[in-house]
C-alpha positions as protocol buffer text, in pm:
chain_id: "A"
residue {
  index: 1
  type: UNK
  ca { x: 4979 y: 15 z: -3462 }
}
residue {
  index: 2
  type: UNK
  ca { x: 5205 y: 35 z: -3131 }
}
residue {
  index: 3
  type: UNK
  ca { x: 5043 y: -232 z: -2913 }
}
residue {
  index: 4
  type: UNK
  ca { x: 4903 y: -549 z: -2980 }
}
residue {
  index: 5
  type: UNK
  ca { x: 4590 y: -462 z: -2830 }
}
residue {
  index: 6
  type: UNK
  ca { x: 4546 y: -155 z: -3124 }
}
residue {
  index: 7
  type: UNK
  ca { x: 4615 y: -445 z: -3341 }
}
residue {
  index: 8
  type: UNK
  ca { x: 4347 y: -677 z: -3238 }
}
residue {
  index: 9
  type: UNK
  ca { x: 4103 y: -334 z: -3198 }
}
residue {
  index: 10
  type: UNK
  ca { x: 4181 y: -266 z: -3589 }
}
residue {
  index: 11
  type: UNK
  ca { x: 4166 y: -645 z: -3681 }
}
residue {
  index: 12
  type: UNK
  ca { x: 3796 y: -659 z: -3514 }
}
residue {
  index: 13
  type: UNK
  ca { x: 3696 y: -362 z: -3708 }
}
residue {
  index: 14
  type: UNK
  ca { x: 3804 y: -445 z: -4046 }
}
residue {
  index: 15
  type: UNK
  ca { x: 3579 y: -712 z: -3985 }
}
residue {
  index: 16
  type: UNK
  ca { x: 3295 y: -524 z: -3882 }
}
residue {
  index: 17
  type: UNK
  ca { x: 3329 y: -325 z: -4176 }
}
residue {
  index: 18
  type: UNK
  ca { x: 3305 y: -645 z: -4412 }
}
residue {
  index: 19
  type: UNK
  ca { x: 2999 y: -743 z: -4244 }
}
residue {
  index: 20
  type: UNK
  ca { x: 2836 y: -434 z: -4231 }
}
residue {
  index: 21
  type: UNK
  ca { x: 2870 y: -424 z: -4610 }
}
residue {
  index: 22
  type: UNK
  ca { x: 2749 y: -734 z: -4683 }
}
residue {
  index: 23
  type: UNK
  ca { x: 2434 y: -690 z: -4463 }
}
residue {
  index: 24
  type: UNK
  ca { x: 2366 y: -366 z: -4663 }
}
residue {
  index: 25
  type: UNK
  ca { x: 2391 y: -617 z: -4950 }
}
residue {
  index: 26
  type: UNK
  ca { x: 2138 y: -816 z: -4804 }
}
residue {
  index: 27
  type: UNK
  ca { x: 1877 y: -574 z: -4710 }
}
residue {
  index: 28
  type: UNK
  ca { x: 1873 y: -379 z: -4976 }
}
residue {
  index: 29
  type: UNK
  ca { x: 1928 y: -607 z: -5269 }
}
residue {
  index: 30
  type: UNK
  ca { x: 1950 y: -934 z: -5183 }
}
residue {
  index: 31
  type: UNK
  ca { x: 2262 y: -1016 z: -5188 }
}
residue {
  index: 32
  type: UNK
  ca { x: 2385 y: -1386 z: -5141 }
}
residue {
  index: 33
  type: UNK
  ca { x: 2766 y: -1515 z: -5182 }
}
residue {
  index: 34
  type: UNK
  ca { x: 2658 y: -1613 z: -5563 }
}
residue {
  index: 35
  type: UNK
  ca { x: 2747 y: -1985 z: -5631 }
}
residue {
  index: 36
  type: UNK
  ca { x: 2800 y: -1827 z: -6038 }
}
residue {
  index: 37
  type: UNK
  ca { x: 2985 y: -1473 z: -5939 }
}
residue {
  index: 38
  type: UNK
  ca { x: 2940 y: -1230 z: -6282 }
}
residue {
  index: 39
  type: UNK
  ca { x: 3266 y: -1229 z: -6454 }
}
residue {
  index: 40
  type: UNK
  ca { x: 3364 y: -904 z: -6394 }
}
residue {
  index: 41
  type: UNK
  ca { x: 3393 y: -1042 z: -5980 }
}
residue {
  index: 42
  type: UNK
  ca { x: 3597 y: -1357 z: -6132 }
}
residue {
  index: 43
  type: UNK
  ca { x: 3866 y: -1189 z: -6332 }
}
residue {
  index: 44
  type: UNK
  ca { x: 3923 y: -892 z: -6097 }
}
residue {
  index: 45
  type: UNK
  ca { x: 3970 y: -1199 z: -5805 }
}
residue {
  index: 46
  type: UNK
  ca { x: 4188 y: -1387 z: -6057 }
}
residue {
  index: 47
  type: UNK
  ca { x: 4409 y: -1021 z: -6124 }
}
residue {
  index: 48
  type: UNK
  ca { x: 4508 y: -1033 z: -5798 }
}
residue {
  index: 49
  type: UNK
  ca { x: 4535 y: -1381 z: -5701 }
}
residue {
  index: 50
  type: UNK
  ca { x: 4739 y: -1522 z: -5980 }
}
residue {
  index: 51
  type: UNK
  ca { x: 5063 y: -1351 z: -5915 }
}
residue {
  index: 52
  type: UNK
  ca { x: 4973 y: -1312 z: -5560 }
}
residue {
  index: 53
  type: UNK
  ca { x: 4978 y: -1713 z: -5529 }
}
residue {
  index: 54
  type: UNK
  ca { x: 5285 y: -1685 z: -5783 }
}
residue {
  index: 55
  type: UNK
  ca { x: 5490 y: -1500 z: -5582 }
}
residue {
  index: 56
  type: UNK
  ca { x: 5532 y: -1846 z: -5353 }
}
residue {
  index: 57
  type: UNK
  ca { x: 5693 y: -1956 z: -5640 }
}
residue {
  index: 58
  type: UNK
  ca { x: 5910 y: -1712 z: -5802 }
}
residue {
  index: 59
  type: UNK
  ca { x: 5975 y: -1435 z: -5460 }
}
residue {
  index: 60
  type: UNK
  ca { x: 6093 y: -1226 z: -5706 }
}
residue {
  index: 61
  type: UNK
  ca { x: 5713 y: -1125 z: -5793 }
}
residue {
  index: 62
  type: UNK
  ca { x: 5698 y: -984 z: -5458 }
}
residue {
  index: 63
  type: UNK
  ca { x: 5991 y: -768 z: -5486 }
}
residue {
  index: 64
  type: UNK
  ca { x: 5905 y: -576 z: -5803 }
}
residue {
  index: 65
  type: UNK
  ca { x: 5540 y: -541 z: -5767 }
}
residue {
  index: 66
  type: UNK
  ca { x: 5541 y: -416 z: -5363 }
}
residue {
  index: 67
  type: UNK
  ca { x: 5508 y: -66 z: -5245 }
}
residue {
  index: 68
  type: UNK
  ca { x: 5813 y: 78 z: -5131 }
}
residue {
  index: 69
  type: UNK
  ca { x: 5777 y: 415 z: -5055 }
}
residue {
  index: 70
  type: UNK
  ca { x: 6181 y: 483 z: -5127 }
}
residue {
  index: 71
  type: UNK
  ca { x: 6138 y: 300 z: -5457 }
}
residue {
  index: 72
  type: UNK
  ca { x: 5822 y: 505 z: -5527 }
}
residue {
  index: 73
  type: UNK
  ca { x: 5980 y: 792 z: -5510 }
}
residue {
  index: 74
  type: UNK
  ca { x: 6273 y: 730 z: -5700 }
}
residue {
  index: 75
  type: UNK
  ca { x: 6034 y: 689 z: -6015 }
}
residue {
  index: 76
  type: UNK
  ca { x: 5888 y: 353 z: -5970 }
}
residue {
  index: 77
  type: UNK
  ca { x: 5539 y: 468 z: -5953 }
}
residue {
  index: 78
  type: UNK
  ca { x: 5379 y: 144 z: -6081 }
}
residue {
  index: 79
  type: UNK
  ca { x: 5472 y: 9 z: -5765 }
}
residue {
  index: 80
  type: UNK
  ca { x: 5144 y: 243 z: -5608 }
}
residue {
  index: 81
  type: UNK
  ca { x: 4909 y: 0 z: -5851 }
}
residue {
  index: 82
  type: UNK
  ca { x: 5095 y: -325 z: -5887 }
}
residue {
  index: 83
  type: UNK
  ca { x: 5133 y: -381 z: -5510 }
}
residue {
  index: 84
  type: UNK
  ca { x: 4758 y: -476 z: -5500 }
}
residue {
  index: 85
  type: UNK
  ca { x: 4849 y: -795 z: -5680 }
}
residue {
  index: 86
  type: UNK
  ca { x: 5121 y: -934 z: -5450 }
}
residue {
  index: 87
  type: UNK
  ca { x: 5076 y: -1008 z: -5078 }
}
residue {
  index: 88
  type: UNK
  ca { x: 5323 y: -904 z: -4759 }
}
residue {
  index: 89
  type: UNK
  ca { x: 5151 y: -1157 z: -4531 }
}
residue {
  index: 90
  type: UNK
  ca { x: 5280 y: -1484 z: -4603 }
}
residue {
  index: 91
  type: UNK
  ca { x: 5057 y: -1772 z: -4659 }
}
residue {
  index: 92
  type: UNK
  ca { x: 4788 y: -1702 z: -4423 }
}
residue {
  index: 93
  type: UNK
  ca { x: 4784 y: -1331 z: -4493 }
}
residue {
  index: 94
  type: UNK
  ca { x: 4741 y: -1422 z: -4846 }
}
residue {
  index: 95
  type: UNK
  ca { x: 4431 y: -1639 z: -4847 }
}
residue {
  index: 96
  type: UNK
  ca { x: 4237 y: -1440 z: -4617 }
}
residue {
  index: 97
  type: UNK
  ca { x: 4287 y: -1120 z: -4798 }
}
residue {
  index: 98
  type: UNK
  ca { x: 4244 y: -1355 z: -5132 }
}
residue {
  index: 99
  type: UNK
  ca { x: 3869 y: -1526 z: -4927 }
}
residue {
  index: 100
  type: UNK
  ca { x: 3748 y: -1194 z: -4841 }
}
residue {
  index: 101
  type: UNK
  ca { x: 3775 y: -1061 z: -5207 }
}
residue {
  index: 102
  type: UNK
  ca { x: 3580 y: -1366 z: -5346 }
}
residue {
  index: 103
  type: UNK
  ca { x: 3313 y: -1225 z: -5079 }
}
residue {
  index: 104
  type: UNK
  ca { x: 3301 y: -848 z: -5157 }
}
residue {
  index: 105
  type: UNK
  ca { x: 3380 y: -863 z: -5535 }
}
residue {
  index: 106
  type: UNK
  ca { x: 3045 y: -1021 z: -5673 }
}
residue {
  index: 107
  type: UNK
  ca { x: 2838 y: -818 z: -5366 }
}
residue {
  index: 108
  type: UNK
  ca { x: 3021 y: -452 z: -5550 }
}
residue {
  index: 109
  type: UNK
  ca { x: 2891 y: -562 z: -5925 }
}
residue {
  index: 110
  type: UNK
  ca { x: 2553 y: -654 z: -5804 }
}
residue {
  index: 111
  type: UNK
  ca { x: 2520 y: -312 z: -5639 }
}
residue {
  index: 112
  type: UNK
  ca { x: 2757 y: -66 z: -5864 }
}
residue {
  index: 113
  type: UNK
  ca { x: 2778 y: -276 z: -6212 }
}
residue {
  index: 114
  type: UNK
  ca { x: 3094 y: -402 z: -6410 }
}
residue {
  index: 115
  type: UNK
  ca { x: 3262 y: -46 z: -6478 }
}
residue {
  index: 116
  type: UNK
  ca { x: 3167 y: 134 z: -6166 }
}
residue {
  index: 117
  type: UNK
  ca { x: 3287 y: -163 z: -5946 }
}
residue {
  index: 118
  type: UNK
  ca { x: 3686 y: -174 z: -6136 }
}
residue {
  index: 119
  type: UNK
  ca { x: 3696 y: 184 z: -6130 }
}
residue {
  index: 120
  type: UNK
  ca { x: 3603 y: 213 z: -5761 }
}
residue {
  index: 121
  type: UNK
  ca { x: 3862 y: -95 z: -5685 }
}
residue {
  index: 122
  type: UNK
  ca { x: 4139 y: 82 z: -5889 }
}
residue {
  index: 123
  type: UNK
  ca { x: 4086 y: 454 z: -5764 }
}
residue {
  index: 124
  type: UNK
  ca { x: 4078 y: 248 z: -5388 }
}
residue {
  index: 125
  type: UNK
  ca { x: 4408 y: 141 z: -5471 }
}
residue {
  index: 126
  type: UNK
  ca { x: 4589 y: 435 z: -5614 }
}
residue {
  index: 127
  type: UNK
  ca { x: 4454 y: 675 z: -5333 }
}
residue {
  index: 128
  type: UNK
  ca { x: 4565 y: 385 z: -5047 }
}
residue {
  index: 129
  type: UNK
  ca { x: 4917 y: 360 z: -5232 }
}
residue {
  index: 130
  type: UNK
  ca { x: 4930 y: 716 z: -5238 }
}
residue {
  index: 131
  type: UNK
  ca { x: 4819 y: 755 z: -4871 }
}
residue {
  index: 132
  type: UNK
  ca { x: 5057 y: 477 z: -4800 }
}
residue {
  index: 133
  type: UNK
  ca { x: 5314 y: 579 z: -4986 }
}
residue {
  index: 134
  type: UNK
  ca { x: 5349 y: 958 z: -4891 }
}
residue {
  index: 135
  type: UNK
  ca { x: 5160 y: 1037 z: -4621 }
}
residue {
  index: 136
  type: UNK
  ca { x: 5217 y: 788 z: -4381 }
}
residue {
  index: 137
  type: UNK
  ca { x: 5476 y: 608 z: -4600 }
}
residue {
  index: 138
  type: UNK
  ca { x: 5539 y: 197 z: -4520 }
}
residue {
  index: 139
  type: UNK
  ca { x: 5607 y: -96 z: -4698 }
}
residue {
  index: 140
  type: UNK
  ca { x: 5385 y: -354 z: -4774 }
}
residue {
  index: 141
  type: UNK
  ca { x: 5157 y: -471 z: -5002 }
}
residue {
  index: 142
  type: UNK
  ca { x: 4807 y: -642 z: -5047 }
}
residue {
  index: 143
  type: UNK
  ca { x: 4436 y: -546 z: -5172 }
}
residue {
  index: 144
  type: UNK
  ca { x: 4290 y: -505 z: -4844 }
}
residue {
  index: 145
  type: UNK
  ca { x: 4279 y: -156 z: -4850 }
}
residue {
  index: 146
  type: UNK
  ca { x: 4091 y: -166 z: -5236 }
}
residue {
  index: 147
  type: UNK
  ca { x: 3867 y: -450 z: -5113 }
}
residue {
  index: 148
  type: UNK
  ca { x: 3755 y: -224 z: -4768 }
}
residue {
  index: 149
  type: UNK
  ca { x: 3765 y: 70 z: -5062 }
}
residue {
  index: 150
  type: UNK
  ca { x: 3485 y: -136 z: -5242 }
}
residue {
  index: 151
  type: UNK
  ca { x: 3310 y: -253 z: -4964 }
}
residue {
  index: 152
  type: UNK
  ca { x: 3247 y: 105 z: -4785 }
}
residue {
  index: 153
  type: UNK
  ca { x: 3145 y: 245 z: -5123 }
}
residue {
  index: 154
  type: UNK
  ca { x: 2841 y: 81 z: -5086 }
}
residue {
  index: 155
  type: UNK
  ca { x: 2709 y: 243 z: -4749 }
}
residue {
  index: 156
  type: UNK
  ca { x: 2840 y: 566 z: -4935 }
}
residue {
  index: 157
  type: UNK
  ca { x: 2593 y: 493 z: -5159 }
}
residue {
  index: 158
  type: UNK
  ca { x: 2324 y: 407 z: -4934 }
}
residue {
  index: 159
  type: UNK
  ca { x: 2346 y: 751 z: -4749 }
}
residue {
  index: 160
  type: UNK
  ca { x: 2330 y: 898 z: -5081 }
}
residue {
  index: 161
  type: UNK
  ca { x: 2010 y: 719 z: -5219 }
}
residue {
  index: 162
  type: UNK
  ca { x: 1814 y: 500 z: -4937 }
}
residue {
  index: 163
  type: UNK
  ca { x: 1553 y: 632 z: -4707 }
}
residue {
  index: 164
  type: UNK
  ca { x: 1529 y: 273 z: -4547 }
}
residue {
  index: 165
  type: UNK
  ca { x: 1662 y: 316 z: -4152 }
}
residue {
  index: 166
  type: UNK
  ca { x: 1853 y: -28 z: -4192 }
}
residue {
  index: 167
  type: UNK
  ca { x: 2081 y: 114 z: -4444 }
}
residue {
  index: 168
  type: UNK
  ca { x: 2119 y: 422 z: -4309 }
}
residue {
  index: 169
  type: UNK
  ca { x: 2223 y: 263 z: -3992 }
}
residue {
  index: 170
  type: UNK
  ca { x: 2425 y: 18 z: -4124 }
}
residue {
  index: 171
  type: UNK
  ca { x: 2597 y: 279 z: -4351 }
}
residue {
  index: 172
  type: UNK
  ca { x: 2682 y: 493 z: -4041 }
}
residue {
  index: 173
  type: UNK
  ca { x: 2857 y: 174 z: -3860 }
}
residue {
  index: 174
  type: UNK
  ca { x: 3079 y: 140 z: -4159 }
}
residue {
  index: 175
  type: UNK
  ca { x: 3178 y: 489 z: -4090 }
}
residue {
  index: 176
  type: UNK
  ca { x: 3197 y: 488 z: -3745 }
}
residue {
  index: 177
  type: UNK
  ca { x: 3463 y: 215 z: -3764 }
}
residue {
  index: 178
  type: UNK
  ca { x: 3673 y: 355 z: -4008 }
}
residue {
  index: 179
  type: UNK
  ca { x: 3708 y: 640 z: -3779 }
}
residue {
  index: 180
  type: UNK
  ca { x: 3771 y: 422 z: -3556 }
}
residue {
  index: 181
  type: UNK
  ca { x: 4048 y: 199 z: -3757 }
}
residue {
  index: 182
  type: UNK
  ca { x: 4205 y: 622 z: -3773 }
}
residue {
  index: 183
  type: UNK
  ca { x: 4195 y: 662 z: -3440 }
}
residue {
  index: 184
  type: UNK
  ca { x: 4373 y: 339 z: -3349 }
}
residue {
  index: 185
  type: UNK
  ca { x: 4632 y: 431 z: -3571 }
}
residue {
  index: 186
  type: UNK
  ca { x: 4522 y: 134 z: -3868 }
}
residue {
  index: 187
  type: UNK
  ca { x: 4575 y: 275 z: -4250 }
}
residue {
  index: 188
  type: UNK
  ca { x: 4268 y: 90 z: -4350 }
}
residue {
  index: 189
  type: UNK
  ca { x: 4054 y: 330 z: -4191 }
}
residue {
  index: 190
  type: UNK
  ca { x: 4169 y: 566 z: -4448 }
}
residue {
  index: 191
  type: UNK
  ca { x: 4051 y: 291 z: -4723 }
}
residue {
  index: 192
  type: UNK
  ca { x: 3728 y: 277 z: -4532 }
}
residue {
  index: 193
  type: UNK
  ca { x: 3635 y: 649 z: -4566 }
}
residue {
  index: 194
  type: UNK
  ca { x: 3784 y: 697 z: -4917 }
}
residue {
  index: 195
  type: UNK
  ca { x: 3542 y: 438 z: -5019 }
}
residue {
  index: 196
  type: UNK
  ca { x: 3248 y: 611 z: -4845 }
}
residue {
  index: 197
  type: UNK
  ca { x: 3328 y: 963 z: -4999 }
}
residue {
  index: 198
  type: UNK
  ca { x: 3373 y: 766 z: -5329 }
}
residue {
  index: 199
  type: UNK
  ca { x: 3037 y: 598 z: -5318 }
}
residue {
  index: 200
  type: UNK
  ca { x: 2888 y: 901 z: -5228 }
}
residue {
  index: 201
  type: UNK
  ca { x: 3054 y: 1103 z: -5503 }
}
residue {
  index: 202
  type: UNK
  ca { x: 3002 y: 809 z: -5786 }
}
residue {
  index: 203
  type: UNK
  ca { x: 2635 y: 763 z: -5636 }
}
residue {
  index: 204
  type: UNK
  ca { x: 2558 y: 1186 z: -5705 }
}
residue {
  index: 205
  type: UNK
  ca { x: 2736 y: 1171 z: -6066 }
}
residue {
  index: 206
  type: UNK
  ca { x: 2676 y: 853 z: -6230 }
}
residue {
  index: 207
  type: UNK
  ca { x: 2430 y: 658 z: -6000 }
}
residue {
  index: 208
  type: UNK
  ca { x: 2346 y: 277 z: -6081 }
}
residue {
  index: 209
  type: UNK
  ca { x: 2035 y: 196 z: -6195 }
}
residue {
  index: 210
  type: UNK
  ca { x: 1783 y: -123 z: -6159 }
}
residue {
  index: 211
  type: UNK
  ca { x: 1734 y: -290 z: -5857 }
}
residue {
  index: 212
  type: UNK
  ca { x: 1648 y: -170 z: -5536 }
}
residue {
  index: 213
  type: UNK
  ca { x: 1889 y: 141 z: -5418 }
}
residue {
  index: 214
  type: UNK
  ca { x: 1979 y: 141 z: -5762 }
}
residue {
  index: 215
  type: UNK
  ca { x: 2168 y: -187 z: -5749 }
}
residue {
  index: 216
  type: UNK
  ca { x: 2290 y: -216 z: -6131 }
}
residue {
  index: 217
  type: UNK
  ca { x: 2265 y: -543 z: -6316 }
}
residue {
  index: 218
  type: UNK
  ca { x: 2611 y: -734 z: -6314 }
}
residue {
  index: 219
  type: UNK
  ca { x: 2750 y: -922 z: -6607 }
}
């Protein structure tokens, strides 16, 4: 981003995709911020926000875990996975990304399941890194480009397996956007559509099953 008007264009639509994503979760299976989130939500939160609330403590975290493109390719590969788990954003940057997992986490296991929701979190993360990392290399680090991974998996899904016009709608905004985080020149868009190809793809091979638009039972 060049300007800071790009950057308040791609801030805006990171946060239309969120909300898009939880209003598919609403429509279509009912989806309310859980005041129990299944486990599976709680311990992929607490993954990333226990050294990511560490690293305030011991800066050091930060340092080995980010992604460093340089570093990356000198070998230090783990840095594509582990730099979900720290945060470049200082304080602020930290608890919002931190807030806006606690909201998408327990929506993505009440749709996709336990297993389908880490391995659509983790593939989000190593295809990011690697987007990050070699195609338009910077430095950073953070989960908000596996947490918009997760959350446009779901209208992936939706285009896949719902007939209802909501969802279908709703589905094509979260697109829309992340061609429109692209065009602005925002990485995230890239998480954006990787998640809706991935939902797609995960929907046609190994869909979820039980509630409505297959919405799998979480743990």
């Amino acid at each position: 981003m060049t300007t800071s008007v790009e950057g308040w264009t791609g801030a805006v639509l990171f946060v239309v995709v969120l909300v898009l994503s939880v209003l598919l979760g609403q429509v279509l299976v009912g989806y309310r911020l859980p005041g129990n989130p299944p486990r599976t939500a709680v311990v992929l939160w607490s993954v990333v926000a226990v050294p990511s609330l560490l690293q305030f403590v011991f800066p050091a975290i930060l340092d080995a875990f980010d992604r460093e493109p340089d570093r990356i390719r000198d070998d230090q590969w783990w840095r594509i996975v582990t730099s979900v788990a720290v945060q470049d954003g200082g304080i602020a940057g930290t608890l919002l990304n931190l807030a806006v997992l606690a909201w998408v986490a327990p929506l993505a296991v009440k749709v996709w399941g336990s297993a389908r929701t880490v391995l659509l979190f983790v593939a989000g993360q190593v295809i990011f890194g690697l987007f990050t990392a070699f195609l338009f290399p910077s430095s950073g680090a953070g989960n908000s480009g596996a947490t918009l991974t997760l959350a446009a998996s779901i209208a992936g899904l939706m285009v896949m397996q719902s007939k209802e016009w909501r969802a279908l709608a709703l589905s094509a905004g979260v697109v829309l956007a992340g061609v429109l985080l692209v065009a602005v020149g925002d990485a995230h868009g890239l998480a954006v559509l990787t998640g809706a190809l991935l939902g797609a793809a995960l929907a046609t091979v190994s869909p979820p099953v039980g509630d409505p638009a297959g919405a799998a039972r979480p743990l």
